[in-house]
CSV table of C-alpha atoms in Angstrom, one decimal:
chain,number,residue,atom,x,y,z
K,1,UNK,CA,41.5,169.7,121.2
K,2,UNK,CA,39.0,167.7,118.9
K,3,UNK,CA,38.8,164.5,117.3
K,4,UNK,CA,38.6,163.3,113.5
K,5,UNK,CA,37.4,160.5,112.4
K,6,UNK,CA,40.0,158.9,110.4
K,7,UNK,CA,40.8,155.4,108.9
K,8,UNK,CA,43.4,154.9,106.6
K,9,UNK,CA,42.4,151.2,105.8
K,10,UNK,CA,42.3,151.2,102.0
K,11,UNK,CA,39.6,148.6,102.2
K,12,UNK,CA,37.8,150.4,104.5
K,13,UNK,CA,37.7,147.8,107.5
K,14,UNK,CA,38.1,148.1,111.1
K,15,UNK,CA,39.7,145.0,112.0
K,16,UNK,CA,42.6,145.5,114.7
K,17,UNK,CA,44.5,147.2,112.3
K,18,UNK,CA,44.9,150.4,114.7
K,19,UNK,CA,48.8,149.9,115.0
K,20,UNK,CA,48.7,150.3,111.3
K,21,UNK,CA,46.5,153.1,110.9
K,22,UNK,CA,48.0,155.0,113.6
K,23,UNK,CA,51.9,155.0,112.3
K,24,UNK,CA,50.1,155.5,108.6
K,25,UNK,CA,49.0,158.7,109.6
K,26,UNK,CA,52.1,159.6,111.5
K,27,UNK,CA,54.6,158.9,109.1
K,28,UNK,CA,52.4,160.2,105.9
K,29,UNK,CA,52.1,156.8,104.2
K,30,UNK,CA,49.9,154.8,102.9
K,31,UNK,CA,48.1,152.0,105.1
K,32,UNK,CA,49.4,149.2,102.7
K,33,UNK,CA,52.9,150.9,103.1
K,34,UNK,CA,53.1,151.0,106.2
K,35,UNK,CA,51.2,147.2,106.8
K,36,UNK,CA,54.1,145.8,104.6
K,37,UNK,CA,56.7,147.3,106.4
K,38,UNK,CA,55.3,146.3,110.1
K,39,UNK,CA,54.3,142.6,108.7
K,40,UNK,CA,57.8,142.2,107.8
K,41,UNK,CA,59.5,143.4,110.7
K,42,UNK,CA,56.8,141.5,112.9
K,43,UNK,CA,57.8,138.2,110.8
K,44,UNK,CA,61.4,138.4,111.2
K,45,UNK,CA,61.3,139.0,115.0
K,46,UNK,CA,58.3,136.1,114.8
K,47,UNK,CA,55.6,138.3,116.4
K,48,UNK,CA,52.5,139.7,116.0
K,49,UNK,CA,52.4,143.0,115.1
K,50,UNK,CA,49.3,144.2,117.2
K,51,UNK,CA,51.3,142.5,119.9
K,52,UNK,CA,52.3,145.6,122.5
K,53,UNK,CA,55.7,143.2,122.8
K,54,UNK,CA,56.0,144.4,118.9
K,55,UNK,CA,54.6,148.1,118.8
K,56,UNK,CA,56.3,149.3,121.9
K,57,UNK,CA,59.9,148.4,121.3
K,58,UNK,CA,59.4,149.4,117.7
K,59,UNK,CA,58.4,152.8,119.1
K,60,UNK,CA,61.2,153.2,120.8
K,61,UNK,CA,63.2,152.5,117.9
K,62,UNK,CA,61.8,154.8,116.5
K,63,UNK,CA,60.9,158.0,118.4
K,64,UNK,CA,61.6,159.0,121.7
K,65,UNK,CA,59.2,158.0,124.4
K,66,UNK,CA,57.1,160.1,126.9
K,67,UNK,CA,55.0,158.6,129.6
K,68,UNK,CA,52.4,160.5,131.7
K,69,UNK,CA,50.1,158.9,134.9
K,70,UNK,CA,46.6,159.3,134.5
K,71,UNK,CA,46.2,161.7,131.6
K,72,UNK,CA,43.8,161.3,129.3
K,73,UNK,CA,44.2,161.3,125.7
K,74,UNK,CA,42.3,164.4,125.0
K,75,UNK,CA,44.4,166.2,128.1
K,76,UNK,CA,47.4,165.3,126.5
K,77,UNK,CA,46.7,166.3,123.1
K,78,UNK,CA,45.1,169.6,124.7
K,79,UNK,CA,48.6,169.9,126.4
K,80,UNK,CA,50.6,169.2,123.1
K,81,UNK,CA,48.9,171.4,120.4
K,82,UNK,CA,52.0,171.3,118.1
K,83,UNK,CA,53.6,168.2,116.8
K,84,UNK,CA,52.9,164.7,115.8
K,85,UNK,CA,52.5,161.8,118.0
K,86,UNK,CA,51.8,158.4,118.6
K,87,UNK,CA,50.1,157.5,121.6
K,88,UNK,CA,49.4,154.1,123.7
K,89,UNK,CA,46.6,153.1,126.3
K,90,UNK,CA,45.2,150.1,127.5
K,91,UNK,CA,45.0,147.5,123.7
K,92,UNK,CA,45.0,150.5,121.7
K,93,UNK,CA,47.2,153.1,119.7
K,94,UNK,CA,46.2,156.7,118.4
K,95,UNK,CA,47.8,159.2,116.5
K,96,UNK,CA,47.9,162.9,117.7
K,97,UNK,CA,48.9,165.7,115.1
K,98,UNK,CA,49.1,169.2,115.9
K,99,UNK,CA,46.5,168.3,119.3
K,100,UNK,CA,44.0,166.5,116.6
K,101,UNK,CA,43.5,162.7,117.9
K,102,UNK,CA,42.9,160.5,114.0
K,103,UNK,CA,41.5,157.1,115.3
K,104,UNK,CA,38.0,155.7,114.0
K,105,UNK,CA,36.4,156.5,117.0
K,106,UNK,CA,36.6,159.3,120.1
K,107,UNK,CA,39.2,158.2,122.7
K,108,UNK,CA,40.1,161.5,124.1
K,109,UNK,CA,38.4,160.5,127.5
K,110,UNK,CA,40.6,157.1,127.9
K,111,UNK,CA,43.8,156.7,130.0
K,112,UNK,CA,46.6,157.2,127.8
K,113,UNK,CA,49.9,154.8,128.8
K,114,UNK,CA,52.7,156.5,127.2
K,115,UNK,CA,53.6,158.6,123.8
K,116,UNK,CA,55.9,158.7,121.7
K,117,UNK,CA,57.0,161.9,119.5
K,118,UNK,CA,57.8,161.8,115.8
K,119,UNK,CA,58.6,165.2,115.5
């Protein structure tokens, strides 16, 4: 299990774009792909779409929805060495490919909330 620093922000910023960045990664698009697609989705239902009221429904839209008690990101992504997820904790979201966290900083030691797997 290990972490890699990774921002897919095509301007390089760090501005609570990690809803963004994480389903980027995830679904192999670009960040402004994937900001376009979530901004408009976010407008029609007439939410923000950092909002967990946006990013968790759209999950489950999505991909089905696993949720662990007090497991930590790293433990899980230890536990899951094969596959690609997205995983929630407390005002953030990570991706987790093949037991590799991507994020722009080291959150294996924080509570994870639930995941979600996109295949």
């Amino acid at each position: 299990m290990s972490n890699k620093f990774y921002n897919a922000n095509a301007r390089g910023k760090f501005h609570n774009d990690c809803v963004v960045r994480a389903i980027s990664v995830a679904e192999g698009k670009t960040w402004d792909e994937t900001y376009e697609e979530l901004s408009k989705i976010a407008q029609r239902k007439g939410i923000i779409l950092d909002d967990v009221n946006f990013v968790e429904p759209l999950l489950d839209s999505r991909y089905d929805r696993v949720c662990y008690r007090d497991l930590t990101v790293g433990d899980f992504a230890e536990n899951n060495p094969k596959g690609v997820y997205l995983i929630t904790m407390n005002g953030h979201i990570t991706c987790c490919i093949d037991g590799i966290i991507y994020d722009t900083f080291d959150c294996r030691d924080r509570i994870m909330k639930c995941a979600w797997e996109v295949y």
